[in-house]
Coordinates of C-alpha atoms in Angstrom, one line a residue:
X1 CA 162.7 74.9 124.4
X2 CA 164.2 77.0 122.0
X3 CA 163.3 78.1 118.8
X4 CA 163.7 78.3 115.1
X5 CA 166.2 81.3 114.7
X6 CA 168.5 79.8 117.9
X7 CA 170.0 77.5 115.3
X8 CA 173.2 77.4 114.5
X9 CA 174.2 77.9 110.8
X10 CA 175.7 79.8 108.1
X11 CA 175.1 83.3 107.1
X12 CA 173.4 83.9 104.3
X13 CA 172.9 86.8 101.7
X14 CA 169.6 88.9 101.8
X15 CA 167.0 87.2 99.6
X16 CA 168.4 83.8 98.2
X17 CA 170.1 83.5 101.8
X18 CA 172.2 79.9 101.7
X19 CA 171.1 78.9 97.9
X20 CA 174.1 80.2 96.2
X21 CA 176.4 78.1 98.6
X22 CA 173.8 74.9 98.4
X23 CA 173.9 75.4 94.3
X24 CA 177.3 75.5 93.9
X25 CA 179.2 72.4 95.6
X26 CA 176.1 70.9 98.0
X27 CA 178.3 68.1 98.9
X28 CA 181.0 69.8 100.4
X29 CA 178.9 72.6 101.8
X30 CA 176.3 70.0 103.8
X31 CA 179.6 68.3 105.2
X32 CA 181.3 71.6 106.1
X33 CA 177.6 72.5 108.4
X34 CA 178.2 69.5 110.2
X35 CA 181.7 70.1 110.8
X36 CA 181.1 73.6 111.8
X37 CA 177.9 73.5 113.7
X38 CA 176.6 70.4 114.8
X39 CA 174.3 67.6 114.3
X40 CA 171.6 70.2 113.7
X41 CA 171.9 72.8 111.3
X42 CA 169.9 76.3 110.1
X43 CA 169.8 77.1 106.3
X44 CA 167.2 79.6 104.9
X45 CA 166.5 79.0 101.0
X46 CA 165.2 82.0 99.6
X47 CA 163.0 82.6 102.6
X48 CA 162.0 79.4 103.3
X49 CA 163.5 77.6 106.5
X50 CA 166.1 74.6 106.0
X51 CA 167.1 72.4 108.9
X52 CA 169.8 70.1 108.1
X53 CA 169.1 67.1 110.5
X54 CA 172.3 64.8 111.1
X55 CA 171.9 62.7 113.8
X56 CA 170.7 58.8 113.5
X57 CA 168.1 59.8 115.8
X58 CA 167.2 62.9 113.7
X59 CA 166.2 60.5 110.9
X60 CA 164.2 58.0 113.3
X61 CA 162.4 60.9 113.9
X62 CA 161.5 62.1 110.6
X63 CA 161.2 58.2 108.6
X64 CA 160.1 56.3 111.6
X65 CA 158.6 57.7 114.3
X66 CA 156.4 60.7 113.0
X67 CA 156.6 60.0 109.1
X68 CA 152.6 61.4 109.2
X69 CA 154.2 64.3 110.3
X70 CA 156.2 65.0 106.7
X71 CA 155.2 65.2 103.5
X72 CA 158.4 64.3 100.9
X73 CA 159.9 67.3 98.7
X74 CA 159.9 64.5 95.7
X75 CA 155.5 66.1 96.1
X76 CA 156.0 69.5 95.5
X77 CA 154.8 70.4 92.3
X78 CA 158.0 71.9 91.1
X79 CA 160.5 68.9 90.9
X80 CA 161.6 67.0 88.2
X81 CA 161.0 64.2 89.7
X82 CA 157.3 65.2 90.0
X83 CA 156.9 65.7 86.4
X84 CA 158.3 62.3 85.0
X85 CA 156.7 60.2 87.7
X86 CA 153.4 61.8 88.1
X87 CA 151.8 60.6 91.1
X88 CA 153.9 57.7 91.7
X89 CA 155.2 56.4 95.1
X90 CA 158.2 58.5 95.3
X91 CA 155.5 61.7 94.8
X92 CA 152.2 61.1 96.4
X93 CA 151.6 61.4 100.2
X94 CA 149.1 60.2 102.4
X95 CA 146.4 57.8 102.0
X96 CA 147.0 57.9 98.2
X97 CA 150.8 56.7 98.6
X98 CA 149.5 54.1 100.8
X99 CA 146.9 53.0 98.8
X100 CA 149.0 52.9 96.0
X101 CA 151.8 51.0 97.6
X102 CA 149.6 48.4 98.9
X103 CA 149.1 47.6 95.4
X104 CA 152.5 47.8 94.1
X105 CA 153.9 45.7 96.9
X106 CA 153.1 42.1 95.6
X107 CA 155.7 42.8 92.6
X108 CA 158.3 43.1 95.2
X109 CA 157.8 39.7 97.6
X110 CA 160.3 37.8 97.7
X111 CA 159.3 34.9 95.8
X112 CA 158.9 37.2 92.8
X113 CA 161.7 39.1 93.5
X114 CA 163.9 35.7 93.1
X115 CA 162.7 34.8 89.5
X116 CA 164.3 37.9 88.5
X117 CA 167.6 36.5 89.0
X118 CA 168.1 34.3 86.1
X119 CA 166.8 37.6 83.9
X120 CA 170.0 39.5 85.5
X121 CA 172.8 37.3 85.3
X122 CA 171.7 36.4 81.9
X123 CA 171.7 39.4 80.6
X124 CA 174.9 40.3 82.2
X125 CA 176.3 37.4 80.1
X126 CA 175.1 38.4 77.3
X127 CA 176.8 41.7 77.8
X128 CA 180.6 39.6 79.2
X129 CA 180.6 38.5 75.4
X130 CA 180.6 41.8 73.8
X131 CA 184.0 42.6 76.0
X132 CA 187.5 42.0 75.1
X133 CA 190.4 41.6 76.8
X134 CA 192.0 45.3 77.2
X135 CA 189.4 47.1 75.5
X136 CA 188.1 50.8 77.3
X137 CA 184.7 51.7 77.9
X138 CA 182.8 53.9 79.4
X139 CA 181.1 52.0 82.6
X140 CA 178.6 54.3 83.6
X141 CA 176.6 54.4 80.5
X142 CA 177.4 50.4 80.0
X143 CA 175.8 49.3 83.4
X144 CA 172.9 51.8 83.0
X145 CA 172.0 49.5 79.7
X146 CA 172.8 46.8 81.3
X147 CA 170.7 47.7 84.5
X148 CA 167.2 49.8 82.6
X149 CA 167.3 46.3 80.2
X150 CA 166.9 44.5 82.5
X151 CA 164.0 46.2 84.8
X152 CA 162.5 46.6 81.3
X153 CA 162.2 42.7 80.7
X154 CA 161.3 42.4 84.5
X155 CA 158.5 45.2 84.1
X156 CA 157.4 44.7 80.6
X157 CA 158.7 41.1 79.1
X158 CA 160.9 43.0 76.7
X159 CA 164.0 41.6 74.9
X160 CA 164.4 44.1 72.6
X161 CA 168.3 46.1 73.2
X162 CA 167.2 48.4 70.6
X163 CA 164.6 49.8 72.8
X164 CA 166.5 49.7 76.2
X165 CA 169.5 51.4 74.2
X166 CA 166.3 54.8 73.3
X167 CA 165.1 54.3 76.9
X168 CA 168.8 54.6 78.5
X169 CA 169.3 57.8 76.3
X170 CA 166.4 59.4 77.3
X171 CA 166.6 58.8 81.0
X172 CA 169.7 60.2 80.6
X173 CA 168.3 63.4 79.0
X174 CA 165.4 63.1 81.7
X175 CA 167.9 63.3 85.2
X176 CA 170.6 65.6 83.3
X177 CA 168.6 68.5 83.8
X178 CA 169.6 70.3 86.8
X179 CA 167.0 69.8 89.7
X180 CA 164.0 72.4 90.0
X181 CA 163.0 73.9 93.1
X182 CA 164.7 74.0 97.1
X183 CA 166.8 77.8 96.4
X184 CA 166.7 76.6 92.2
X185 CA 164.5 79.5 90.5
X186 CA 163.0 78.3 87.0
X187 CA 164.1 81.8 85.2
X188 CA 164.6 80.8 81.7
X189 CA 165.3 76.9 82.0
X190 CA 162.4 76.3 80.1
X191 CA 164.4 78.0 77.1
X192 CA 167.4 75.9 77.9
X193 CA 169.1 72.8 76.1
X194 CA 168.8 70.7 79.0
X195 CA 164.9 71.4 78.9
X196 CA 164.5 70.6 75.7
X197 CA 166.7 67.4 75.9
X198 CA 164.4 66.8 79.0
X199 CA 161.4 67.4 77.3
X200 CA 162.2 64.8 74.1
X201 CA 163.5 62.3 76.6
X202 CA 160.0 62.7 79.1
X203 CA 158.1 62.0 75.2
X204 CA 160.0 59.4 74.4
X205 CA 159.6 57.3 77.9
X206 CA 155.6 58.2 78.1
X207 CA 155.1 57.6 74.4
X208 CA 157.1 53.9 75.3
X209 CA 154.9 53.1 78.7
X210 CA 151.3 54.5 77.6
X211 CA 151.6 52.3 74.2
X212 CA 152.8 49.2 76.2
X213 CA 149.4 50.0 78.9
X214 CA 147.5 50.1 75.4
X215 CA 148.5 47.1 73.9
X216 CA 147.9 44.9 77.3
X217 CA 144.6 46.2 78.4
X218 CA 143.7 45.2 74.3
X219 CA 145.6 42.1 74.2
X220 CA 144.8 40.8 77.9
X221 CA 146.3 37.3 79.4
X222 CA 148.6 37.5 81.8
X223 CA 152.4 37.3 80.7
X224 CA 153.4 37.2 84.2
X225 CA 155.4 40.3 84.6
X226 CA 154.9 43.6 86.7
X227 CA 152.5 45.3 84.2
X228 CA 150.1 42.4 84.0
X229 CA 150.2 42.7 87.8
X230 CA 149.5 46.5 87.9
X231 CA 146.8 46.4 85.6
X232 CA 145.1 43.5 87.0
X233 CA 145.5 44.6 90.9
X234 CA 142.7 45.9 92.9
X235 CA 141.5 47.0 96.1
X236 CA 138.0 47.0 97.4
X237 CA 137.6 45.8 93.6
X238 CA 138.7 49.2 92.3
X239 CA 142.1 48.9 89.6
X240 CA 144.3 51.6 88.8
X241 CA 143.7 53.9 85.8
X242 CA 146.0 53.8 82.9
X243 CA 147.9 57.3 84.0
X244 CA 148.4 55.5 87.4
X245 CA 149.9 52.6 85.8
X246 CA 152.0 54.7 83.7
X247 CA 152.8 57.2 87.2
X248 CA 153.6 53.5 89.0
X249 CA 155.7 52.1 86.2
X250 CA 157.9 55.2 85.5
X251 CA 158.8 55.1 88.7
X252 CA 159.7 51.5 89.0
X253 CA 162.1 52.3 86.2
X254 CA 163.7 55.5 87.5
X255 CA 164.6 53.6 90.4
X256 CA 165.0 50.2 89.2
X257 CA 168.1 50.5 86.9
X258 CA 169.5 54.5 88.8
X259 CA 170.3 52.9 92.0
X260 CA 171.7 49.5 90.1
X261 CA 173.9 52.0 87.4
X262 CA 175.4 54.0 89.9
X263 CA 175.7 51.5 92.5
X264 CA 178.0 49.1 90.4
X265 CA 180.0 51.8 89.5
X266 CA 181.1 53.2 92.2
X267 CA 181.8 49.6 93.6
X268 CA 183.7 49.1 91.0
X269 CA 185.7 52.2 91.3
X270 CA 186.6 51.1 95.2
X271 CA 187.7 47.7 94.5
X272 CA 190.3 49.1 92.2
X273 CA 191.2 51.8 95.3
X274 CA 191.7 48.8 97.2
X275 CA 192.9 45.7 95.9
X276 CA 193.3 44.1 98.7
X277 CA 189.7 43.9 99.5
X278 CA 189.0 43.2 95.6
X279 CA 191.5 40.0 96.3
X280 CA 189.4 39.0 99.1
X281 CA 186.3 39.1 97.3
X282 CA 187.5 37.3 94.4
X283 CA 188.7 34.2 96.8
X284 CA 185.4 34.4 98.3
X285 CA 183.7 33.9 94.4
X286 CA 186.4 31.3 93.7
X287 CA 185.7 29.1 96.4
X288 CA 181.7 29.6 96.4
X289 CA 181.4 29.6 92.7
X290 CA 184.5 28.3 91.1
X291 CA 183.6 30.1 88.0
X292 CA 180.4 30.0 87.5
X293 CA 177.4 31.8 87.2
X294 CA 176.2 32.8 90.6
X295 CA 172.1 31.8 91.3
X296 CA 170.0 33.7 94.4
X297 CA 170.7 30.6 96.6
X298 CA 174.6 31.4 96.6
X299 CA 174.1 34.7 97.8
X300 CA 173.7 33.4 101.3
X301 CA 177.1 32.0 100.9
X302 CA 179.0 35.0 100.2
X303 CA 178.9 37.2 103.0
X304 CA 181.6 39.0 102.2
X305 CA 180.0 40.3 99.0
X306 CA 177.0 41.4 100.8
X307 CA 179.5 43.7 103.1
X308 CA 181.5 45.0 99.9
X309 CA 177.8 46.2 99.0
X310 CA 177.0 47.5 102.4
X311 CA 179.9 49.4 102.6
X312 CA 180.1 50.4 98.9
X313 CA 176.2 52.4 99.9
X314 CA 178.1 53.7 102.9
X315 CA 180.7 55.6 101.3
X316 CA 179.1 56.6 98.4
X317 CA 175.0 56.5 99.0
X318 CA 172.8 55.9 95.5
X319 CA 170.7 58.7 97.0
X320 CA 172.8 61.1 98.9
X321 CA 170.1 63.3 100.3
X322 CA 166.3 63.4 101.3
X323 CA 164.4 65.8 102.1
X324 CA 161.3 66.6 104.1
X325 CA 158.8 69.6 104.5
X326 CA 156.7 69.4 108.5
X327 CA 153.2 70.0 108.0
X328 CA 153.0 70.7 111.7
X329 CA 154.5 72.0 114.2
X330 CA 157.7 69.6 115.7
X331 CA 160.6 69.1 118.4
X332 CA 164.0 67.9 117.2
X333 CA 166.4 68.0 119.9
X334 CA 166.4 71.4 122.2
X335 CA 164.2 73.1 119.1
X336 CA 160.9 73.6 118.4
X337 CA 160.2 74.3 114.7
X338 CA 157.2 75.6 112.7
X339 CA 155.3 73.7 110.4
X340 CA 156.4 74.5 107.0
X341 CA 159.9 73.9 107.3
X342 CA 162.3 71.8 105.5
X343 CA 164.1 69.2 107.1
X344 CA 167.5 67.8 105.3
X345 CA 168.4 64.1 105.7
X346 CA 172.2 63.8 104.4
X347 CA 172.8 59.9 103.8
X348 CA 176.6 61.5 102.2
X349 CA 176.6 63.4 106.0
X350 CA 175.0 60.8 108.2
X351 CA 176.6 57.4 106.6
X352 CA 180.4 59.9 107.5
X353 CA 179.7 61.0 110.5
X354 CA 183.4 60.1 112.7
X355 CA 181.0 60.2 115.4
X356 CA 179.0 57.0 114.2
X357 CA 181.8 55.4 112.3
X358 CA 185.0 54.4 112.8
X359 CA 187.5 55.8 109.9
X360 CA 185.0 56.6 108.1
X361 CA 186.7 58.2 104.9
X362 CA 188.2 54.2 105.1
X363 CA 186.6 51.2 103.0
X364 CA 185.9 48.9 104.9
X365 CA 183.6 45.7 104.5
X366 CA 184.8 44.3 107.7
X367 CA 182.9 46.7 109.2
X368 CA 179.9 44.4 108.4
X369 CA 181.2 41.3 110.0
X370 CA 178.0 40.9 112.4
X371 CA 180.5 38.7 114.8
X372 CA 183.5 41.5 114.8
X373 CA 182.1 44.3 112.8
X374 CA 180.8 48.2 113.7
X375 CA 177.5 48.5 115.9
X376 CA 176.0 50.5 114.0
X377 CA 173.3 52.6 115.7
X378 CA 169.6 52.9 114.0
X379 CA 169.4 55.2 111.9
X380 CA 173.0 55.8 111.4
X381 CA 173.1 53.6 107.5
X382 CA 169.6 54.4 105.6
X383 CA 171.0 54.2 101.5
X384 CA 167.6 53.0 100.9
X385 CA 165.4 55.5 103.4
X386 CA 163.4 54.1 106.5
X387 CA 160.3 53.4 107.5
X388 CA 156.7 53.3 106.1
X389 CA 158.2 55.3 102.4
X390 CA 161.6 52.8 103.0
X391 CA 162.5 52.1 98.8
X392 CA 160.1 49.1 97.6
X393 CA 162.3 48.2 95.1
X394 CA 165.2 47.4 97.6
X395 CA 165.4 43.4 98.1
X396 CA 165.2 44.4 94.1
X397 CA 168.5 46.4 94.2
X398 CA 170.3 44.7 96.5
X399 CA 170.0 41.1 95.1
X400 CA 170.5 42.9 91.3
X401 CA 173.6 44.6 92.4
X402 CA 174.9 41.1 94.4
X403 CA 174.4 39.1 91.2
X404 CA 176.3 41.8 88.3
X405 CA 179.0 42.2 90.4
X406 CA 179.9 38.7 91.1
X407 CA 178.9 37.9 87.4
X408 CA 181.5 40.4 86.1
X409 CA 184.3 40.5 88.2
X410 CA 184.8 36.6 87.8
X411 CA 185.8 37.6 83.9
X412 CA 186.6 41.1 84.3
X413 CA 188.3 43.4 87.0
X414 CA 187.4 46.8 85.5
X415 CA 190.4 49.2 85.8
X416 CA 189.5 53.2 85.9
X417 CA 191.4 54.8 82.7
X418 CA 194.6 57.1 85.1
X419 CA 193.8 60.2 83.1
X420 CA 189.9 60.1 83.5
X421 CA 188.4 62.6 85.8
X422 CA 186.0 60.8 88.5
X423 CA 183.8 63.6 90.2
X424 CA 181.0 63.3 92.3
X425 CA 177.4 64.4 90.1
X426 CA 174.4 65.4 92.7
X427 CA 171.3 64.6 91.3
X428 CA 168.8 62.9 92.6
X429 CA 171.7 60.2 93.0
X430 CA 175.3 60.4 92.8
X431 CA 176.4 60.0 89.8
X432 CA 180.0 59.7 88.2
X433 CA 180.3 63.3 86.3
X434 CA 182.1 62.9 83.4
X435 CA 181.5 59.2 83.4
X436 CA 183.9 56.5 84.3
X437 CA 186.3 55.1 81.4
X438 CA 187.5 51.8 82.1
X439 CA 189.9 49.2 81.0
X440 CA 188.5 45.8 81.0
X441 CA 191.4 43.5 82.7
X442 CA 190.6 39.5 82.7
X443 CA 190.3 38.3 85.6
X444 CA 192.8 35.6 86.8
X445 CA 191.5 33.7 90.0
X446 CA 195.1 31.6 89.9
X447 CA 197.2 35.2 90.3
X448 CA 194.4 36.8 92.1
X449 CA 194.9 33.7 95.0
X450 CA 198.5 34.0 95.3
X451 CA 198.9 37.5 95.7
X452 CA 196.4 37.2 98.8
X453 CA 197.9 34.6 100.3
X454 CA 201.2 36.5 100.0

């Protein structure tokens, strides 16, 4: 068995070792380890041991099999994540995350999960009406107010777009900062722009959620949406405080309208890559929907949507990168490594791995046909994570993303502007840089029909 420093990796320099290289383009430099070195991969981060873990069953290991094992970086006490959300799901460990999970999880059966549905393609509606024929917009910041309105009436019962317009702007001040910690040293950032924008927007969404927890616990009845049922759960007759309600709703809303934003964007930026498969899909909502609105029972008759999705998380993953630190000593492959270190799950390495997939640089929703697709090996596609800390929210995202995008695209194929820069942005999910201008382009079934058949 062999150990730590037998890894293969990149040099570093003395002191911040790999950080610089990490920092500066992560996505390209976490593809070039696995192209250079293998499945598993030594980094050091200013001292502190990095393996990046590539396999499918290098995640089985870490999510499935020994989660106990791992404690999430999102818990360290230096991320941004840990100081919006508190001690939320995405930041606790251990008997507290399960506790707390336990009661989160009724908001997220199915049966609830399904009355949201008429909320969503409302809403995106009400949106379709505001758009004209040729007009340009930016789509990143549209579907985020599109996607945070609607977890806010879902979470809260609130109509208001005045309100969901402040929250979108300050989640956006909130996840522009650049992330804390893992090779990023805090020297100065508190003095920064981006810190202060942070700070306004973190005021803004506690100021919002701890007035809201007021006004309930005051009012009482039960309006039937996911803060009546945090604030009236228990467990061995015990509820949650209000700063754990506040820690569990932030959360939900982080991740209920990030994934959802980013998601539909970058969908819609493949279909217009490849209209051939946008034609497909559009047959496919013709001959199910003819038109119009789609409900949660058509879902099961549009499978190809469902694989447009899948492979739209493939390619371009909501979350791009996880990461976990051992709290014991543990065997990946040949190595035997020390408690303490960091393990790198690359959903952006993993989900493009030629290895696993076939063309993978290629879109390709056939590769989901369960009859003639891909086997795809566990652990190989995880846009969501695995195992006991798998995303509670996803049955959430999936069916949200399902509905908007067969809502729009039968009145609008959105066309990327030819002139507009699309780059990659690594936060805590990928998002579209410098945004993603747009020109809105009717959508004509008739045209859209012949040209497939042609």
């Amino acid at each position: 068995m062999q150990q730590f420093n037998a890894l293969p990796g990149p040099r570093g320099l003395p002191l911040v070792g790999n950080a610089p290289q990490l920092q500066r383009n992560p996505l390209a430099f976490m593809r070039s380890t696995r192209t250079q070195y293998g499945h598993l991969v030594r980094l050091s981060l200013a001292g502190t041991p990095v393996v990046c873990a590539y396999a499918p069953e290098h995640v089985l290991y870490c999510l499935t099999e020994h989660p106990r094992d791992f404690t999430s970086l999102q818990s360290q006490q230096r991320s941004n994540m840990r100081e919006v959300l508190g001690e939320g799901l995405l930041t606790t460990e251990g008997e507290i995350h399960r506790q707390q999970r336990r009661l989160v999880q009724p908001a997220f059966h199915r049966q609830r999960i399904d009355q949201y549905a008429d909320v969503m393609v409302r809403y995106t509606e009400q949106m379709l009406e505001t758009w004209q024929p040729g007009q340009e917009l930016e789509l990143a910041s549209t579907m985020q107010h599109l996607t945070l309105r609607i977890i806010v009436h879902t979470l809260f019962s609130v109509e208001e777009l005045s309100q969901a317009n402040q929250l979108s702007e300050a989640f956006t001040a909130v996840i522009g900062r650049p992330p804390q910690g893992l090779g990023r040293p805090r020297v100065l950032s508190r003095f920064s722009a981006q810190t202060r924008d942070f700070n306004r927007g973190k005021k803004t969404l506690d100021n919002f959620v701890y007035g809201l927890i007021q006004q309930r616990r005051a009012a009482g009845g039960d309006r039937g949406d996911i803060l009546d049922m945090l604030l009236t759960a228990q467990e061995e007759g015990q509820g949650m405080s209000d700063s754990q309600v506040h820690d569990q709703v932030m959360t939900l809303v982080a991740a209920g309208h990030e994934t959802a934003q980013n998601s539909l964007c970058w969908t819609f930026y493949l279909l217009a890559q490849h209209p051939e498969i946008r034609q497909k899909l559009l047959l496919e909502l013709h001959t199910v929907l003819a038109g119009r609105a789609p409900t949660v029972a058509d879902l099961a008759c549009l499978p190809y949507l469902e694989w447009v999705m899948n492979e739209s998380w493939r390619v371009l993953p909501p979350v791009w990168r996880m990461g976990r630190r051992a709290i014991r000593d543990f065997t990946l492959g040949d190595y035997h490594l020390p408690a303490g270190t960091i393990v790198l799950l690359s959903q952006w390495v993993t989900h493009n791995d030629a290895e696993i997939w076939h063309d993978p640089q290629e879109f390709q929703p056939e590769r989901w046909d369960p009859i003639q697709g891909e086997n795809v090996p566990r652990g190989a596609y995880f846009p969501f994570g695995l195992g006991p800390r798998i995303c509670i929210g996803m049955p959430f995202a999936q069916m949200e993303t399902k509905l908007l995008l067969a809502t729009i695209l039968q009145r609008y194929t959105p066309e990327p502007v030819p002139d507009h820069p699309i780059e990659l942005l690594p936060r805590v999910t990928l998002r579209p840089k410098h945004g993603m201008r747009v020109t809105l382009n009717p959508t004509s079934i008739q045209e859209q029909m012949v040209n497939y058949r042609l």
